[in-house]
Amino acid sequence: MRFLNNLSLFLILFSFSVNAQDMAEYTDNWEGKIENSKTFCLKVAIENFGLEKAIFKIYNNKSIINQSFNAKNAQQITIPISENLFFEGNLSKNGKEINGFIKSGLLLYHVKLSKSKNNSFIGNWNVLMVDELKSQDFYLSVENGSNNDYQAYPFLADNRFTGTWCDNFQKENNIITFSDFKTGLQFKGKLESNKIELEILLGNHSITKVDLKKSKTDWKIGGFKTENSTSILPLIKMENLISKDSLPNTHSVLISRNGKLIYENYFDGYNANVPHDMRSSAKSISSAIVGIAKDKSLFKSVEQSIFDFLPAKYQPLKDSLKSKINIQSLLTMSSGLDAIDYGINANPKSPATEENFQRAKDWIQTILAVPMINSPNTKANYGSANPYLLGIAMDSLVSEPLELFMDTNLFQKLEISNYIIQADLNGNPYFGGGMYLTPKDMLKFGELYLNKGKWNSKRILSKSWIENSFTNYRALENTKDKNGYGYLWWHHTYQINGKNIASIEARGAGGQYIFIIPQLKTVVVITSGNYRNGKTQQPEMIFENYILPQLEN
């Protein structure tokens, strides 16, 4: 009897001690090591394709997911794995590839599975976007801990990964859980004395575990060596300034002329295999998808109202002025909606700014409910709500998932397979930006437009669409330089030796640029990481001061 009483007392005290753990005690910086540099470089395989009992696998050095599905007579494949995690893809006409996407979190990761043997297909999926971690150091910042409340934010020493967006912080007894809604990764930590055992999961499936201890020194993030590749042009001064951090956070510079790569250089550990966050420069890719849909006669005219493409629930938002918001007005940032993202005319309180509408449950409702500040197709003001509505329109036109349409009709034709599309809350491609392409693939996209819709002598976009895209319709009134604007393409003029050089550009926050210079038959790509230091337009200075002089020589 005494033994039972003692046992009961022990269990009560143990339960109290576990439940009483205060997250204030864990509010600190923590660090550990990822087991190997390729832990997050996963293999994806489909075995026994074409049979009723096919198998879908994801693995690294161990099995992560092993799931059977019916692939008999399958051309388009959809494999649900767990909540907010699935695979979809199409078998190629020659039967040698399955091109598809793993939807995880807010990202649509493109994967190409190539046929190996016995109706098996295999490919790669780099969850963290890098082909191999340059450092295996892993950090966790636990913040604002009080009782069971806290926030936790993971960081990698390899800062080429663009970071997590964590939320849903939960605690039960000595277990904490939270998730990254961008990549879809889940985190589960076991709280111990002076230690956190952190498990990283894909859905409910474990990828790896990291033992974390409190950090005793400052975290070491980034600082990786430059990788040189192709350097025909002598851009030594630019390279020296980048190495001295006088042109900070420059990640890549690539130049092609007459269709030939004449300069390719990567900095801060970046290389040709790492897809870079394009931010808003991906808007120009959205424009191309609209052009492909138009070329395929999926819609009649850019003069069609956006309401022609929207479900019935949104039709009450149409009035005599908003009914004039057409495809062309959205392509040229001229919808007239109070949806200005930044600049002198921006209204930070407008629900239709990108920062605001992305917090809403219904993005379409939020955007179209705002007042009009101009008549459509009269004045241009930059705002991501415009291309977002274009994506909704295009999604309504295609019979397959929009991302598969994009892959088949643009990316496969450009031989681009290593890329990622950011999705909206409904899992559809977000046309406002956020796509990840390698700089070399960004260069391909620029060459497609320089060559008036052809790549490798094959027609992808009509010449008329390119010409319309490059037309300078009107100036962006909320930008410092009052840049001219086409179909989601910027216009700018540079000077060299007293001569004006016209450039048409894709631009993204942080310094993501595709320069197309028709008179020089040149495309330049510069990627950067200047998100918070006011140097987002640094690539323009690099282009004008260091690249143009060499091109003119």
XYZ file of C-alpha atoms in Angstrom:
553
model
C 0.000 0.000 0.000
C 2.836 2.379 0.929
C 4.503 1.550 -2.427
C 1.316 2.471 -4.330
C 0.980 5.731 -2.391
C 4.609 6.632 -3.119
C 4.142 5.752 -6.787
C 1.027 7.909 -7.004
C 2.868 10.816 -5.344
C 5.780 10.398 -7.755
C 3.457 10.404 -10.770
C 1.650 13.505 -9.519
C 4.933 15.353 -8.941
C 6.288 14.194 -12.305
C 3.115 15.285 -14.077
C 3.242 18.651 -12.287
C 6.890 19.213 -13.190
C 6.273 18.431 -16.854
C 3.114 20.515 -17.152
C 4.686 23.365 -15.204
C 7.545 23.837 -17.647
C 7.700 27.542 -18.377
C 8.723 28.550 -21.910
C 10.485 31.538 -20.370
C 13.210 29.078 -19.360
C 13.703 28.150 -23.029
C 13.623 31.676 -24.434
C 17.105 31.817 -25.882
C 19.199 31.018 -28.949
C 19.753 27.322 -29.607
C 22.017 25.500 -32.033
C 22.833 22.054 -33.356
C 24.000 20.154 -36.434
C 21.989 18.686 -39.298
C 23.094 15.080 -39.775
C 24.533 15.593 -43.275
C 24.679 18.212 -45.998
C 22.170 16.411 -48.226
C 19.520 15.613 -45.624
C 16.975 17.858 -47.358
C 17.987 16.827 -50.885
C 15.308 14.197 -51.284
C 14.714 11.530 -53.892
C 11.234 11.127 -55.354
C 10.301 7.878 -57.077
C 7.278 6.203 -58.621
C 7.557 2.435 -58.997
C 5.320 0.085 -60.997
C 3.797 2.982 -62.891
C 0.815 1.874 -64.953
C -0.269 -0.768 -62.447
C -3.007 -0.719 -59.835
C -0.459 -1.062 -57.042
C 2.089 1.581 -57.949
C 4.262 3.027 -55.178
C 5.136 6.661 -54.519
C 8.324 7.196 -52.490
C 10.191 10.083 -50.925
C 13.497 9.310 -49.214
C 16.990 10.543 -48.336
C 19.308 8.065 -46.609
C 16.167 6.500 -45.166
C 12.570 6.015 -46.252
C 10.351 9.004 -45.472
C 7.173 8.289 -47.441
C 6.204 4.977 -49.031
C 2.639 5.059 -50.306
C 0.713 2.900 -52.754
C -1.694 4.338 -55.333
C -3.573 3.246 -58.425
C -1.649 4.224 -61.564
C -3.465 1.983 -64.038
C -4.198 3.869 -67.294
C -2.933 7.067 -65.636
C -1.813 10.056 -67.699
C -2.446 12.760 -65.105
C -1.514 11.708 -61.559
C -2.708 13.097 -58.243
C -1.373 11.550 -55.028
C -2.602 13.020 -51.722
C -0.012 12.425 -48.995
C -1.182 14.398 -45.966
C -2.937 17.667 -45.235
C -1.534 20.382 -47.535
C 0.924 17.914 -49.093
C 0.382 16.144 -52.410
C 1.974 15.261 -55.736
C 0.470 15.930 -59.160
C 2.008 15.325 -62.547
C 1.634 14.332 -66.190
C 3.249 11.494 -68.114
C 5.068 12.832 -71.170
C 3.874 11.832 -74.638
C 6.967 9.670 -75.170
C 6.468 7.964 -71.807
C 9.979 8.813 -70.617
C 9.204 11.504 -68.029
C 6.672 12.496 -65.437
C 6.685 16.250 -64.933
C 4.827 17.459 -61.911
C 4.720 19.326 -58.642
C 4.944 18.530 -54.972
C 2.612 20.942 -53.205
C 4.000 21.571 -49.733
C 2.943 24.599 -47.720
C 2.665 27.632 -50.000
C 5.111 26.245 -52.559
C 4.669 24.209 -55.708
C 8.027 22.457 -56.181
C 8.515 21.284 -59.750
C 10.016 17.794 -60.016
C 10.995 15.918 -63.149
C 10.937 12.141 -62.772
C 12.881 10.298 -65.473
C 12.189 6.704 -66.420
C 14.823 4.256 -65.184
C 13.705 0.624 -65.427
C 10.690 -1.617 -64.840
C 8.271 1.300 -65.186
C 10.043 3.210 -62.432
C 10.591 6.979 -62.498
C 12.985 8.894 -60.261
C 13.930 12.524 -59.660
C 15.131 15.048 -57.079
C 13.380 17.378 -54.694
C 15.427 19.962 -52.798
C 13.050 21.112 -50.064
C 15.358 23.939 -48.970
C 16.065 24.933 -52.611
C 19.829 24.353 -52.395
C 21.581 21.367 -53.962
C 23.713 20.774 -50.846
C 24.103 22.670 -47.583
C 27.401 24.523 -47.358
C 27.103 24.440 -43.570
C 25.235 21.933 -41.422
C 24.802 24.376 -38.524
C 21.157 24.753 -37.515
C 19.841 27.496 -35.242
C 16.574 28.054 -33.385
C 15.460 31.310 -31.812
C 12.850 30.759 -29.099
C 11.199 34.084 -28.322
C 8.635 35.657 -25.975
C 8.325 32.561 -23.803
C 5.837 32.711 -20.950
C 4.194 29.617 -19.469
C 2.955 27.734 -22.559
C 3.254 30.711 -24.943
C 6.226 31.231 -27.233
C 7.410 31.721 -30.815
C 10.168 29.682 -32.447
C 12.047 30.529 -35.645
C 14.567 28.175 -37.312
C 17.591 29.513 -39.187
C 20.226 27.806 -41.303
C 23.869 28.837 -41.409
C 23.463 28.336 -45.165
C 21.491 31.518 -45.831
C 20.977 30.709 -49.496
C 17.766 29.128 -48.209
C 15.344 32.032 -48.038
C 14.028 31.197 -44.589
C 10.911 29.919 -42.877
C 7.570 31.568 -42.103
C 6.616 29.838 -38.881
C 3.323 29.902 -37.006
C 0.849 27.652 -35.131
C 3.013 27.484 -32.004
C 1.629 24.814 -29.681
C 2.774 23.220 -26.412
C 1.493 20.132 -24.673
C 3.373 18.954 -21.602
C 7.037 18.919 -22.642
C 6.360 18.841 -26.398
C 6.321 21.944 -28.577
C 5.127 21.940 -32.186
C 5.073 24.581 -34.895
C 5.041 24.710 -38.674
C 6.537 26.605 -41.586
C 3.595 27.529 -43.781
C 5.936 28.425 -46.659
C 7.712 25.068 -47.153
C 5.142 23.000 -45.269
C 7.791 21.559 -42.937
C 6.598 20.635 -39.437
C 8.689 20.939 -36.274
C 8.307 18.909 -33.079
C 10.533 19.596 -30.088
C 10.961 17.652 -26.864
C 11.947 19.950 -23.990
C 14.597 18.583 -21.694
C 16.906 20.150 -19.162
C 19.245 22.475 -21.127
C 18.349 20.674 -24.345
C 15.706 20.550 -27.098
C 15.376 17.450 -29.240
C 13.926 18.866 -32.459
C 12.382 16.643 -35.107
C 11.735 18.020 -38.611
C 8.865 16.387 -40.446
C 7.206 16.292 -43.846
C 3.555 15.947 -42.978
C 3.676 13.291 -40.263
C 6.844 11.717 -41.653
C 10.236 12.364 -40.049
C 13.039 13.772 -42.211
C 15.672 14.240 -39.508
C 16.322 15.085 -35.849
C 18.584 17.794 -34.434
C 19.790 18.000 -30.832
C 19.867 21.652 -29.787
C 21.832 23.218 -26.969
C 21.933 26.854 -25.898
C 24.232 28.953 -28.044
C 27.336 30.253 -26.315
C 28.665 32.333 -29.214
C 27.155 34.439 -31.980
C 25.666 32.523 -34.881
C 27.766 32.278 -38.006
C 25.549 32.676 -41.054
C 26.664 32.907 -44.692
C 30.076 34.132 -45.744
C 30.666 31.458 -48.373
C 33.234 31.646 -51.148
C 32.567 32.990 -54.635
C 32.274 30.486 -57.465
C 33.579 31.587 -60.863
C 32.205 30.135 -64.051
C 32.269 31.796 -67.487
C 34.116 35.128 -67.772
C 34.800 36.375 -71.253
C 34.051 40.008 -70.396
C 36.649 41.738 -68.151
C 34.410 42.873 -65.287
C 37.258 42.905 -62.782
C 36.291 46.194 -61.115
C 32.746 44.970 -60.499
C 34.027 41.675 -59.104
C 36.456 43.451 -56.773
C 33.693 45.697 -55.433
C 31.452 42.693 -54.846
C 34.240 40.854 -53.026
C 34.838 43.909 -50.811
C 31.082 44.152 -50.055
C 30.898 47.547 -51.773
C 28.168 46.085 -53.963
C 26.598 44.113 -51.116
C 24.554 40.948 -51.409
C 25.093 40.472 -55.143
C 24.427 36.789 -55.757
C 24.859 36.361 -59.502
C 25.631 38.233 -62.722
C 25.025 36.614 -66.119
C 25.235 38.106 -69.611
C 24.301 36.669 -72.982
C 24.884 38.361 -76.334
C 23.607 37.135 -79.661
C 22.304 34.084 -77.835
C 25.724 33.132 -76.383
C 26.622 33.167 -72.697
C 29.580 35.554 -72.382
C 29.663 36.091 -68.622
C 28.500 33.989 -65.675
C 29.564 34.505 -62.096
C 28.114 33.581 -58.710
C 28.903 35.086 -55.318
C 28.289 34.390 -51.600
C 28.125 30.646 -52.176
C 25.449 30.734 -54.865
C 25.856 28.522 -57.911
C 24.117 27.588 -61.138
C 21.943 24.952 -59.443
C 20.270 27.127 -56.806
C 16.866 28.582 -57.779
C 16.733 32.204 -56.661
C 13.720 33.991 -55.231
C 12.625 36.210 -58.132
C 10.121 38.195 -56.083
C 8.182 40.515 -58.416
C 10.394 39.890 -61.435
C 8.260 36.738 -61.808
C 5.374 39.056 -62.769
C 6.904 39.113 -66.258
C 6.576 35.313 -66.379
C 2.920 35.752 -65.434
C 2.594 38.041 -68.445
C 3.999 35.282 -70.659
C 1.377 32.819 -69.399
C -1.375 35.304 -70.268
C 0.194 35.606 -73.727
C 0.273 31.841 -74.214
C -3.397 31.610 -73.228
C -4.211 34.382 -75.703
C -2.202 32.699 -78.470
C -4.168 29.510 -77.803
C -7.440 31.468 -78.100
C -8.429 30.539 -74.545
C -9.838 34.066 -74.336
C -10.822 36.458 -77.071
C -9.232 39.783 -76.276
C -7.270 41.701 -73.661
C -10.234 44.068 -73.686
C -12.411 41.499 -71.903
C -13.579 42.484 -68.419
C -12.065 40.644 -65.482
C -15.635 39.827 -64.447
C -15.915 37.579 -67.524
C -13.561 35.189 -65.727
C -14.868 35.319 -62.151
C -17.378 33.052 -60.375
C -20.935 34.246 -59.771
C -20.256 35.065 -56.094
C -18.082 38.021 -57.147
C -20.412 39.483 -59.779
C -22.212 41.751 -57.248
C -18.924 43.657 -56.886
C -19.220 44.808 -60.507
C -20.419 48.326 -61.170
C -20.290 50.509 -64.253
C -16.666 51.548 -63.610
C -15.254 48.287 -62.251
C -16.765 46.399 -65.193
C -14.184 48.245 -67.332
C -11.279 46.577 -65.500
C -10.025 44.396 -68.325
C -7.074 42.119 -68.951
C -5.027 44.912 -70.508
C -5.572 47.227 -67.546
C -4.291 44.501 -65.215
C -1.264 43.810 -67.422
C -0.342 47.509 -67.420
C -1.035 48.223 -63.710
C -3.888 50.479 -64.816
C -6.921 48.840 -63.196
C -7.754 52.026 -61.305
C -8.297 50.105 -58.057
C -6.946 51.504 -54.805
C -4.351 48.719 -54.811
C -1.012 50.536 -54.869
C 1.806 48.634 -53.174
C 4.317 51.410 -52.634
C 5.364 54.883 -53.780
C 4.037 58.406 -53.487
C 0.402 57.497 -54.194
C 0.290 54.388 -52.036
C -2.440 54.078 -49.437
C -1.036 51.811 -46.699
C -4.531 51.447 -45.216
C -6.029 50.092 -48.427
C -7.043 46.427 -47.994
C -5.873 45.778 -51.567
C -2.166 46.393 -51.037
C -0.203 43.141 -51.238
C 0.736 43.233 -47.571
C -2.925 43.614 -46.611
C -4.893 41.451 -49.042
C -2.640 38.441 -48.377
C -3.888 38.490 -44.769
C -7.525 38.254 -45.859
C -9.516 35.018 -46.130
C -10.822 35.916 -49.598
C -8.252 37.792 -51.657
C -10.539 38.394 -54.647
C -13.348 39.814 -52.504
C -10.893 42.040 -50.631
C -9.319 43.459 -53.798
C -12.475 44.085 -55.807
C -14.346 45.633 -52.893
C -11.971 48.615 -52.639
C -12.811 52.002 -54.199
C -11.666 53.045 -57.663
C -9.231 55.965 -57.739
C -8.971 56.176 -61.546
C -10.824 54.963 -64.590
C -9.277 51.745 -65.954
C -6.562 52.127 -68.617
C -5.913 55.777 -67.815
C -3.254 55.944 -65.095
C -0.697 53.333 -64.003
C 0.225 52.631 -60.391
C 2.279 49.583 -59.424
C 0.376 47.039 -57.334
C 0.476 43.231 -57.054
C -3.313 42.943 -56.874
C -3.397 43.500 -60.642
C -1.380 40.412 -61.696
C -3.012 38.377 -58.927
C -6.367 38.870 -60.670
C -4.727 37.824 -63.954
C -3.815 34.511 -62.340
C -7.419 33.993 -61.254
C -8.558 34.687 -64.825
C -6.048 32.245 -66.344
C -6.939 29.539 -63.841
C -10.572 29.791 -64.941
C -9.587 29.111 -68.561
C -7.541 25.923 -68.329
C -8.924 22.426 -67.775
C -5.862 21.154 -65.881
C -4.145 22.656 -62.811
C -2.685 25.994 -63.877
C 0.829 25.017 -62.786
C 0.771 22.005 -65.148
C -0.386 24.283 -67.972
C 2.531 26.621 -67.211
C 4.994 23.759 -67.131
C 3.842 22.165 -70.391
C 3.518 25.351 -72.417
C 6.436 27.436 -71.141
C 8.946 25.772 -68.848
C 9.309 22.433 -70.594
C 9.728 24.251 -73.902
C 12.520 26.330 -72.374
C 14.023 23.146 -70.871
C 13.509 24.527 -67.367
C 12.842 21.955 -64.658
C 14.541 23.233 -61.482
C 12.011 25.792 -60.308
C 9.381 26.557 -57.679
C 6.080 28.439 -57.883
C 4.606 30.248 -54.902
C 0.898 29.524 -54.459
C -2.016 31.494 -53.044
C -4.205 30.284 -50.192
C -6.127 28.020 -52.577
C -2.946 26.320 -53.805
C -2.992 28.022 -57.225
C 0.035 29.829 -58.735
C 0.339 33.366 -57.413
C 0.812 35.685 -60.391
C 2.018 38.558 -58.199
C 5.530 37.069 -57.909
C 7.553 34.785 -55.680
C 8.690 32.232 -58.233
C 12.144 30.642 -57.879
C 14.286 30.121 -61.003
C 18.010 29.628 -61.437
C 19.705 32.721 -62.914
C 20.555 30.729 -66.052
C 16.877 29.914 -66.530
C 15.992 33.563 -65.951
C 18.427 34.293 -68.781
C 16.595 31.812 -71.035
C 13.337 33.596 -70.328
C 14.906 36.940 -71.256
C 16.270 35.480 -74.493
C 12.777 34.222 -75.370
C 11.564 37.831 -75.349
C 14.680 39.217 -77.026
C 14.088 36.714 -79.859
C 10.459 37.854 -80.208
C 8.881 34.713 -78.827
C 11.281 32.063 -80.113
C 13.794 29.939 -78.232
C 16.111 27.510 -80.011
C 14.246 28.432 -83.218
C 10.950 27.145 -81.760
C 7.938 29.453 -81.416
C 6.649 29.669 -77.815
C 4.989 33.096 -77.831
C 3.613 35.021 -80.793
C 5.620 37.939 -82.108
C 2.595 40.197 -81.703
C 2.371 39.353 -77.983
C 6.032 40.263 -77.473
C 5.554 43.548 -79.315
C 2.476 44.376 -77.272
C 4.290 43.393 -74.081
C 7.184 45.728 -74.827
C 4.984 48.693 -75.752
C 5.359 51.609 -73.352
C 1.724 52.238 -72.447
C 2.056 54.789 -69.666
C 4.311 55.813 -66.784
C 4.080 54.267 -63.330
C 3.035 57.289 -61.308
C 3.982 55.840 -57.928
C 7.639 55.152 -58.800
C 10.573 57.460 -58.294
C 11.726 57.351 -61.919
C 8.187 57.359 -63.397
C 9.201 54.329 -65.457
C 7.251 53.434 -68.543
C 5.419 50.134 -68.279
C 4.321 47.429 -70.684
C 2.602 44.107 -70.043
C 4.250 43.582 -66.612
C 7.591 44.747 -68.037
C 9.451 47.880 -66.893
C 11.058 50.431 -69.228
C 14.232 52.333 -68.392
C 16.881 54.278 -70.308
C 20.599 54.271 -69.440
C 23.368 56.504 -70.712
C 26.839 55.503 -71.891
C 29.240 57.815 -73.721
C 26.433 60.275 -74.359
C 24.247 57.613 -75.964
C 20.888 56.422 -74.674
C 20.439 52.684 -74.245
C 16.852 51.475 -73.854
C 16.207 48.484 -71.617
C 13.046 46.487 -70.926
C 13.216 44.837 -67.532
C 11.700 42.334 -65.147
C 12.246 43.671 -61.629
C 11.851 42.165 -58.183
C 12.352 43.337 -54.615
C 15.832 42.814 -53.231
C 17.446 43.321 -56.651
C 16.198 40.578 -59.011
C 16.569 41.869 -62.578
C 16.302 40.626 -66.128
C 17.557 43.354 -68.510
C 16.652 42.997 -72.192
C 18.561 45.378 -74.480
C 17.343 44.872 -78.067
C 19.778 47.344 -79.684
C 22.726 45.397 -78.205
C 21.089 41.964 -78.679
C 21.898 41.348 -75.037
C 20.228 39.912 -71.943
C 21.618 40.507 -68.444
C 20.488 38.806 -65.234
C 21.437 40.030 -61.770
C 20.138 38.438 -58.562
C 20.649 39.918 -55.109
C 19.619 39.849 -51.479
C 19.099 43.530 -50.658
C 15.678 43.229 -49.085
C 15.949 45.634 -46.164
C 18.877 47.982 -46.809
C 17.406 50.306 -49.458
C 19.643 48.917 -52.224
C 16.955 47.046 -54.155
C 17.827 49.010 -57.332
C 21.582 48.353 -57.050
C 21.533 46.134 -60.204
C 20.699 49.222 -62.292
C 23.893 50.896 -61.083
C 25.918 47.728 -61.743
C 24.461 47.483 -65.215
C 25.063 51.133 -66.127
C 28.498 51.614 -64.529
C 30.222 48.284 -65.122
C 28.412 46.143 -67.670
C 27.340 48.657 -70.311
C 30.857 50.134 -70.719
C 32.210 46.652 -71.478
C 29.392 45.889 -73.894
C 30.040 49.145 -75.720
C 33.774 48.524 -76.105
